[in-house]
PDB file of C-alpha atoms and ligand atoms in Angstrom:
ATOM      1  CA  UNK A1108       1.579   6.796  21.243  1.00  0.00           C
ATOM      2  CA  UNK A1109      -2.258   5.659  21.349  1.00  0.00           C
ATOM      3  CA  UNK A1110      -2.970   9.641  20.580  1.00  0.00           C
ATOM      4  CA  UNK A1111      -2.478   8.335  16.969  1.00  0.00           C
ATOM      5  CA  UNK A1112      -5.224   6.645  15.220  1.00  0.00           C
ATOM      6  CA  UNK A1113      -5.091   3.531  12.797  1.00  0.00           C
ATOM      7  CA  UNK A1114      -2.228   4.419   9.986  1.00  0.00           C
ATOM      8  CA  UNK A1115      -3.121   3.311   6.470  1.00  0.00           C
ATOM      9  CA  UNK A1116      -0.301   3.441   3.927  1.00  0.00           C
ATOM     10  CA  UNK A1117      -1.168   3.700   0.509  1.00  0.00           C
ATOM     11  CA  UNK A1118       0.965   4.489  -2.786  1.00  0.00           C
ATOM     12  CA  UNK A1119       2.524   2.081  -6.101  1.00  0.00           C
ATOM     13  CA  UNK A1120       4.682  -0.523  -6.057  1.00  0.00           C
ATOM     14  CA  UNK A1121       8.021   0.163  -5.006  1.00  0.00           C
ATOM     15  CA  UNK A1122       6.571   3.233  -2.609  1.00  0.00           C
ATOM     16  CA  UNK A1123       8.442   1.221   0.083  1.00  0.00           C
ATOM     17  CA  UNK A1124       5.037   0.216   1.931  1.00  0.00           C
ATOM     18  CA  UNK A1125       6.207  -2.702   3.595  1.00  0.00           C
ATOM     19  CA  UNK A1126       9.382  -1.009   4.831  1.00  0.00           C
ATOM     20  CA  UNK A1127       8.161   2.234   6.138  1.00  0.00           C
ATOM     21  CA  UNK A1128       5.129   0.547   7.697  1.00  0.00           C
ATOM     22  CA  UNK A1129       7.392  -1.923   9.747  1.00  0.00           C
ATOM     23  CA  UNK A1130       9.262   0.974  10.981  1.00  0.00           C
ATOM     24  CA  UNK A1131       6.533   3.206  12.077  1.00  0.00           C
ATOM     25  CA  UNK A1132       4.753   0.310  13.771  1.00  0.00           C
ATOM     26  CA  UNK A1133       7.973  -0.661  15.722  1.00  0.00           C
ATOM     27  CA  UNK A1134       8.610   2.962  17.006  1.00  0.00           C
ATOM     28  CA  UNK A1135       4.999   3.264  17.628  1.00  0.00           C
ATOM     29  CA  UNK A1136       4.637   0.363  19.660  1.00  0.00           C
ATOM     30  CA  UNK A1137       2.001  -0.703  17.057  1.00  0.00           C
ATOM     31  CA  UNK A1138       1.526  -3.984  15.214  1.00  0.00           C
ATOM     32  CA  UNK A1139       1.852  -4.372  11.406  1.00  0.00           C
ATOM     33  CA  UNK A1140      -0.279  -5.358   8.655  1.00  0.00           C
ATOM     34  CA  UNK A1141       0.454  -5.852   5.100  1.00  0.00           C
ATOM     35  CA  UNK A1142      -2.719  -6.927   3.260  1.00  0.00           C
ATOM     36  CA  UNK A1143      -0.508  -8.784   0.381  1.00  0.00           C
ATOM     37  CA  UNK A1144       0.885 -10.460   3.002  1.00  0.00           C
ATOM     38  CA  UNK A1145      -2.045 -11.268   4.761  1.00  0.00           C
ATOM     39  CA  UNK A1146      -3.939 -12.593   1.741  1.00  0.00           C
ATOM     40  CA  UNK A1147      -1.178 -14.919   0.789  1.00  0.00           C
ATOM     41  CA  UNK A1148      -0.860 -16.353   4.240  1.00  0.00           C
ATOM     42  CA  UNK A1149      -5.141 -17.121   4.202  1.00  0.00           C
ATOM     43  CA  UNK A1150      -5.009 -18.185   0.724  1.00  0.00           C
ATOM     44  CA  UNK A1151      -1.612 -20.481   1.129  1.00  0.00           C
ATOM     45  CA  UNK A1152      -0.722 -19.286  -2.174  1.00  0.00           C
ATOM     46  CA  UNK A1153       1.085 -16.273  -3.021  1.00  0.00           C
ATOM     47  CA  UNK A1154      -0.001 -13.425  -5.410  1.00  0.00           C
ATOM     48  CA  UNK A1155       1.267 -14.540  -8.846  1.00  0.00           C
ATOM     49  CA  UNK A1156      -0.395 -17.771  -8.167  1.00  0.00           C
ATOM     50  CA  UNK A1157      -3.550 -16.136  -7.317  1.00  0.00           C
ATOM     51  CA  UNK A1158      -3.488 -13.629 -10.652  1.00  0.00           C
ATOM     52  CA  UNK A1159      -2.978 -17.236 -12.550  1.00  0.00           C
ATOM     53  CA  UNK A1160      -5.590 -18.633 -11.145  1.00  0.00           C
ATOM     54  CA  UNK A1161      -8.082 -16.343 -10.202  1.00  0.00           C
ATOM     55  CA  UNK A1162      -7.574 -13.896 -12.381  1.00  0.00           C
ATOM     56  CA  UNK A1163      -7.059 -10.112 -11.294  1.00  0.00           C
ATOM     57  CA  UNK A1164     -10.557  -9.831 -10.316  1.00  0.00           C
ATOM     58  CA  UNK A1165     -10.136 -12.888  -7.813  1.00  0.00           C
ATOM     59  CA  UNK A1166      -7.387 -11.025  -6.680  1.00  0.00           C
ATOM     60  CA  UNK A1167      -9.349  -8.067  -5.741  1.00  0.00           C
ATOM     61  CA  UNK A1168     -12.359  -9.825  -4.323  1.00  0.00           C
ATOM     62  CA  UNK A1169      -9.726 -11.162  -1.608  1.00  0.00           C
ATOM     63  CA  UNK A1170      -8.126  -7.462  -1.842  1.00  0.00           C
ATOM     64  CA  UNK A1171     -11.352  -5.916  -0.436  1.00  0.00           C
ATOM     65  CA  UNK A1172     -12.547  -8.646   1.424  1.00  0.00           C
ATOM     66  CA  UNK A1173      -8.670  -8.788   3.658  1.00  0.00           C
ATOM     67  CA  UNK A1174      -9.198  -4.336   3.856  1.00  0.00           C
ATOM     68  CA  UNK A1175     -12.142  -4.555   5.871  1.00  0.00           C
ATOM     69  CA  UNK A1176     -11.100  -7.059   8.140  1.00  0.00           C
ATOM     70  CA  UNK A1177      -7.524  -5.487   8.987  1.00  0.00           C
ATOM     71  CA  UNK A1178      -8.816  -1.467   8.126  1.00  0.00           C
ATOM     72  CA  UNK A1179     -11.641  -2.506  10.994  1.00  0.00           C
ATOM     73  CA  UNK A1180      -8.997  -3.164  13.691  1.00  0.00           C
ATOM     74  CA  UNK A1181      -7.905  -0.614  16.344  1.00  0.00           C
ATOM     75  CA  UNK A1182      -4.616   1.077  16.222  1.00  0.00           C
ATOM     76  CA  UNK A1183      -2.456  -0.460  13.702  1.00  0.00           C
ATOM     77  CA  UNK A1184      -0.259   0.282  11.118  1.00  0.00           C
ATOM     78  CA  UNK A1185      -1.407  -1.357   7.886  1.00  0.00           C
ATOM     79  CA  UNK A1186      -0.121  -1.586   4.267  1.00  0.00           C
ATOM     80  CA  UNK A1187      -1.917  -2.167   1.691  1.00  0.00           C
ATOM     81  CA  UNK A1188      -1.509  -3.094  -1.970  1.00  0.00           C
ATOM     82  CA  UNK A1189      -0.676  -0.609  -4.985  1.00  0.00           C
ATOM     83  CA  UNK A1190      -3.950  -1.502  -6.093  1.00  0.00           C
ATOM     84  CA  UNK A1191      -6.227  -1.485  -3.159  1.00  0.00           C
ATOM     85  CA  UNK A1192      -7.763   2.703  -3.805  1.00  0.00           C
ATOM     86  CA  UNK A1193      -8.937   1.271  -7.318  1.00  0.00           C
ATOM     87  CA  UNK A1194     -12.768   0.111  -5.808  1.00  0.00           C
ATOM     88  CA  UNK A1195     -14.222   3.175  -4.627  1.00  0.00           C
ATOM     89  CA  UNK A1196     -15.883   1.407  -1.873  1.00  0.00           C
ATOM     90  CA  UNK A1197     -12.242   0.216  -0.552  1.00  0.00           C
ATOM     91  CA  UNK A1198     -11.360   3.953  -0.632  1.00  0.00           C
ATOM     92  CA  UNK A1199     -14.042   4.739   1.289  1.00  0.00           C
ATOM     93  CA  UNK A1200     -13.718   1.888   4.043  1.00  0.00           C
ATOM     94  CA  UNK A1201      -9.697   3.106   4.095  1.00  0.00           C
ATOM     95  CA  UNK A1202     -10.955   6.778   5.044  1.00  0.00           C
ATOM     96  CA  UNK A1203     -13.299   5.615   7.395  1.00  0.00           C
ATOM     97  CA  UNK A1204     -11.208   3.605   9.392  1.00  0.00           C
ATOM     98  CA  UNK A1205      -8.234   5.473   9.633  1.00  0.00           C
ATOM     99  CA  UNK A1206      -5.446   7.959   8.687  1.00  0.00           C
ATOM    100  CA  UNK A1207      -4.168   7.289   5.074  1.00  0.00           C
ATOM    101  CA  UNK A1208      -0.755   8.331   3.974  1.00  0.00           C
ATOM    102  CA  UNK A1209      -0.049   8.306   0.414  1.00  0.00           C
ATOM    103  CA  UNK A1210       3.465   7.523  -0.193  1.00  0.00           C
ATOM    104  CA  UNK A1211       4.553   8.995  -3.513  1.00  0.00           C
ATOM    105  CA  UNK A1212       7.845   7.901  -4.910  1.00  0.00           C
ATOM    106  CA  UNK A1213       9.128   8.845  -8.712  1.00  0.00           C
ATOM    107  CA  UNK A1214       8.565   5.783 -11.636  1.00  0.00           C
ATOM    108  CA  UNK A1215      12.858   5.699 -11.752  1.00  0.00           C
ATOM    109  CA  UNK A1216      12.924   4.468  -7.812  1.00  0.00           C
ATOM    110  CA  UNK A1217       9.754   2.014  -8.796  1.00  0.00           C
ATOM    111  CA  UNK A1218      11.527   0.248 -11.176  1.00  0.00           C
ATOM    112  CA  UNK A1219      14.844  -0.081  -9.221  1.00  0.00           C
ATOM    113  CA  UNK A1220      12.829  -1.310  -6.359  1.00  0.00           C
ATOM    114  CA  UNK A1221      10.620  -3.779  -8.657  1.00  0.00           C
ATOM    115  CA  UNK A1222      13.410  -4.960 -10.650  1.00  0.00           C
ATOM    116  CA  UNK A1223      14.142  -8.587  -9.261  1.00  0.00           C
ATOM    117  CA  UNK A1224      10.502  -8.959  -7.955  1.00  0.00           C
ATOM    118  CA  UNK A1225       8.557 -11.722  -9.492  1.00  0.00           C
ATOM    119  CA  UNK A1226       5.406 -11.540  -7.438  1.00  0.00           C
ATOM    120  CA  UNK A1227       3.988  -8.761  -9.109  1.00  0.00           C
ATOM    121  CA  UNK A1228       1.775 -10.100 -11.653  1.00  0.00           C
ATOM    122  CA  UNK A1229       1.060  -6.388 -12.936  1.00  0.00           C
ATOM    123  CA  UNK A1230       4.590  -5.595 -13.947  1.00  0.00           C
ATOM    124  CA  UNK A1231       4.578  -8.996 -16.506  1.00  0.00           C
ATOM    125  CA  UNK A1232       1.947  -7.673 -18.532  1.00  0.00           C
ATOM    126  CA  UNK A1233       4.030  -5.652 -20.767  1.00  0.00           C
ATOM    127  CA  UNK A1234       6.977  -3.566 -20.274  1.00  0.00           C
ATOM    128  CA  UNK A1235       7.980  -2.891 -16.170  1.00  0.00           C
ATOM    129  CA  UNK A1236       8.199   1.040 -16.958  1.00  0.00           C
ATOM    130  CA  UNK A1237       5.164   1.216 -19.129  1.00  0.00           C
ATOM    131  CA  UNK A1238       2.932  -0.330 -16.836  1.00  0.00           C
ATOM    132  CA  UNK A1239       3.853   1.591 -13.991  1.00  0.00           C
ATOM    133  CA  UNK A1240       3.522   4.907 -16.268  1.00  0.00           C
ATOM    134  CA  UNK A1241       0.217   4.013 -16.547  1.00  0.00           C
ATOM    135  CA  UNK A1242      -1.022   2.832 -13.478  1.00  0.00           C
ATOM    136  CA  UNK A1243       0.871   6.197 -12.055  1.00  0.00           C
ATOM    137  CA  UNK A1244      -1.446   8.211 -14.800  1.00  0.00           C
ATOM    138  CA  UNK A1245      -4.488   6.188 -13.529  1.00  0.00           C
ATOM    139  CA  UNK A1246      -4.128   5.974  -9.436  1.00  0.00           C
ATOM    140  CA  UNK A1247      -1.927   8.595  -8.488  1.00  0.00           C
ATOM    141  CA  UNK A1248      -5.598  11.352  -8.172  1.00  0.00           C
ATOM    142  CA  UNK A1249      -6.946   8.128  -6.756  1.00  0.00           C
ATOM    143  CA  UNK A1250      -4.441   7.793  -4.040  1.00  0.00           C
ATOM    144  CA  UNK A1251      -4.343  11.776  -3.504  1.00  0.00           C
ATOM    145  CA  UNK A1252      -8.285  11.785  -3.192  1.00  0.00           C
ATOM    146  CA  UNK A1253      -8.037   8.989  -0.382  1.00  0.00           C
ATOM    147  CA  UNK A1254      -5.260  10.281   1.563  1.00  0.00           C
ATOM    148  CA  UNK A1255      -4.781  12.509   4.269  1.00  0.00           C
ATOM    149  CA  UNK A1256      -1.183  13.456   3.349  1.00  0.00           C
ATOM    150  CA  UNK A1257       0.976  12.580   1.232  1.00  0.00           C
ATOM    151  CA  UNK A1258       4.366  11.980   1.880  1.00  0.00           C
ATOM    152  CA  UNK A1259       7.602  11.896  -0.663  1.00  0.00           C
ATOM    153  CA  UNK A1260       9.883   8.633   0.424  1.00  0.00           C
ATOM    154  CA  UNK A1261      12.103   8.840  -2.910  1.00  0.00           C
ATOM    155  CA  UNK A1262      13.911  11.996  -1.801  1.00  0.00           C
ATOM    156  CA  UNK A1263      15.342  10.463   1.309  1.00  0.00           C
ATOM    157  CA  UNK A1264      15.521   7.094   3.751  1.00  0.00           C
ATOM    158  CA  UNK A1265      12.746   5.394   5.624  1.00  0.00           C
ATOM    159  CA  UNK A1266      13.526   6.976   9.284  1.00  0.00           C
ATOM    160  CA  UNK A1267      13.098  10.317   7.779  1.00  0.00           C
ATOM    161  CA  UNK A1268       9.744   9.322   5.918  1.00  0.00           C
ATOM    162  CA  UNK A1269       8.562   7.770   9.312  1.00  0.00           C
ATOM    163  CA  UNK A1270       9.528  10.966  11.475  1.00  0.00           C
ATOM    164  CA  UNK A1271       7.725  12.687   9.474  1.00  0.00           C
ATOM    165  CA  UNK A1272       4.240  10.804   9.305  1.00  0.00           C
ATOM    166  CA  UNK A1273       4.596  10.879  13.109  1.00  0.00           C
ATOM    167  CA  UNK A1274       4.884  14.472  13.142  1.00  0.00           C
ATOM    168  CA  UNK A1275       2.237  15.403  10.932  1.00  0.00           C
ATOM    169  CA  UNK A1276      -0.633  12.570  11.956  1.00  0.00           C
ATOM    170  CA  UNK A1277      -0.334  13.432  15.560  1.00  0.00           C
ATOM    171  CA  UNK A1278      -3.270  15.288  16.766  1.00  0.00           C
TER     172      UNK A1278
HETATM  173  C1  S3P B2018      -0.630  -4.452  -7.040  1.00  0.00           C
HETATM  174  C2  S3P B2018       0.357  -4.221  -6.113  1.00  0.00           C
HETATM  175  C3  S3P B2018       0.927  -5.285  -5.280  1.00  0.00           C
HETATM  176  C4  S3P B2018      -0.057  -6.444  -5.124  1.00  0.00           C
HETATM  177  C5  S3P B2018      -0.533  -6.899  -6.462  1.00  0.00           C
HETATM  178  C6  S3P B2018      -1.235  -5.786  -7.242  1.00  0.00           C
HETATM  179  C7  S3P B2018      -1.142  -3.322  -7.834  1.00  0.00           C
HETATM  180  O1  S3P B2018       1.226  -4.752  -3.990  1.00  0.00           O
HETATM  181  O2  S3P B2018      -1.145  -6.070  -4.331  1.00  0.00           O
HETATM  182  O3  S3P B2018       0.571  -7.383  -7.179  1.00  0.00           O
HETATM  183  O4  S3P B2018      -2.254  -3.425  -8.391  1.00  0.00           O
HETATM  184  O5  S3P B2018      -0.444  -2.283  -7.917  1.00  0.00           O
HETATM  185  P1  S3P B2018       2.484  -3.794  -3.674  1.00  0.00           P
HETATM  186  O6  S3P B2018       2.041  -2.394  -3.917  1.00  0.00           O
HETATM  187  O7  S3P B2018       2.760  -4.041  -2.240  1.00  0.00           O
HETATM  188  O8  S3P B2018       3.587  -4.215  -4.555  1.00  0.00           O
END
């Protein structure tokens, strides 16, 4: 499947990032980045601890700084953070590097995927489905101005979601 370029998956909380990105990299033959991930495991800390800490803005220093190092690697699948299309020049590096997917998903499946998750600093700050009303109001042109296509994962499972990024990123 190298007739596919670098896949970038971007979208909110909750999109199911992590889980659609695992599967298209396993039936692509591709390995798998998630940024969060990635940040926690150079930092030894994981994201809570680095909003506490740091602050949001430390947060997104190692954000940007992680996105160029995995967005400038050949033929991956990477997922980033619900955050990571707020710096205009991360948008930019995201386009340049690869195809994005926006995965779109409804606030109602956010919240049920959120619910029991404590490392998202973002969803403490006030109430879960407020927040994520917001940052919906404030990202979602941001993430449709970055991506390629967008793709709907709250009307049906992951396999379905991945056969169809596969079907319309091939060239
Ligand atoms: C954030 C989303 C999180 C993580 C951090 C900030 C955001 O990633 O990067 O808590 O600003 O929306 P996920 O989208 O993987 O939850």
């Amino acid at each position: 499947m190298q007739d596919l370029p670098t896949i970038i998956l971007v979208g909110p909380m909750g999109a199911g990032k992590s889980t659609i990105g695992r599967l298209l990299a396993a039936e692509l033959k591709r390995e798998f980045f998630d940024s969060d991930h990635e940040i926690e495991a150079r930092c030894g800390a994981n994201i809570a601890w680095i909003f506490d800490v740091e602050g949001e803005r430390g947060f997104r220093d190692r954000e940007t700084h992680m996105l160029r190092e995995l967005a400038g690697r050949e033929a991956i699948v990477l997922a980033t953070g619900g955050g990571a299309v707020m710096r205009e020049d991360n948008r930019q590096a995201l386009r340049e590097r690869g195809t994005v997917v926006y995965l779109a998903t409804s606030v109602e499946q956010q919240i049920r995927r959120t619910a029991r998750d404590r490392n998202r600093p973002l969803l403490r700050q006030g109430n879960p489905e407020q927040v994520l009303r917001d940052l919906f109001a404030k990202r979602d042109p941001l993430y449709r101005a970055t991506a390629d296509l967008t793709v709907r994962t709250d009307r049906r499972g992951p396999r379905a979601v991945v056969n169809e990024i596969i079907r319309r990123t091939k060239r």
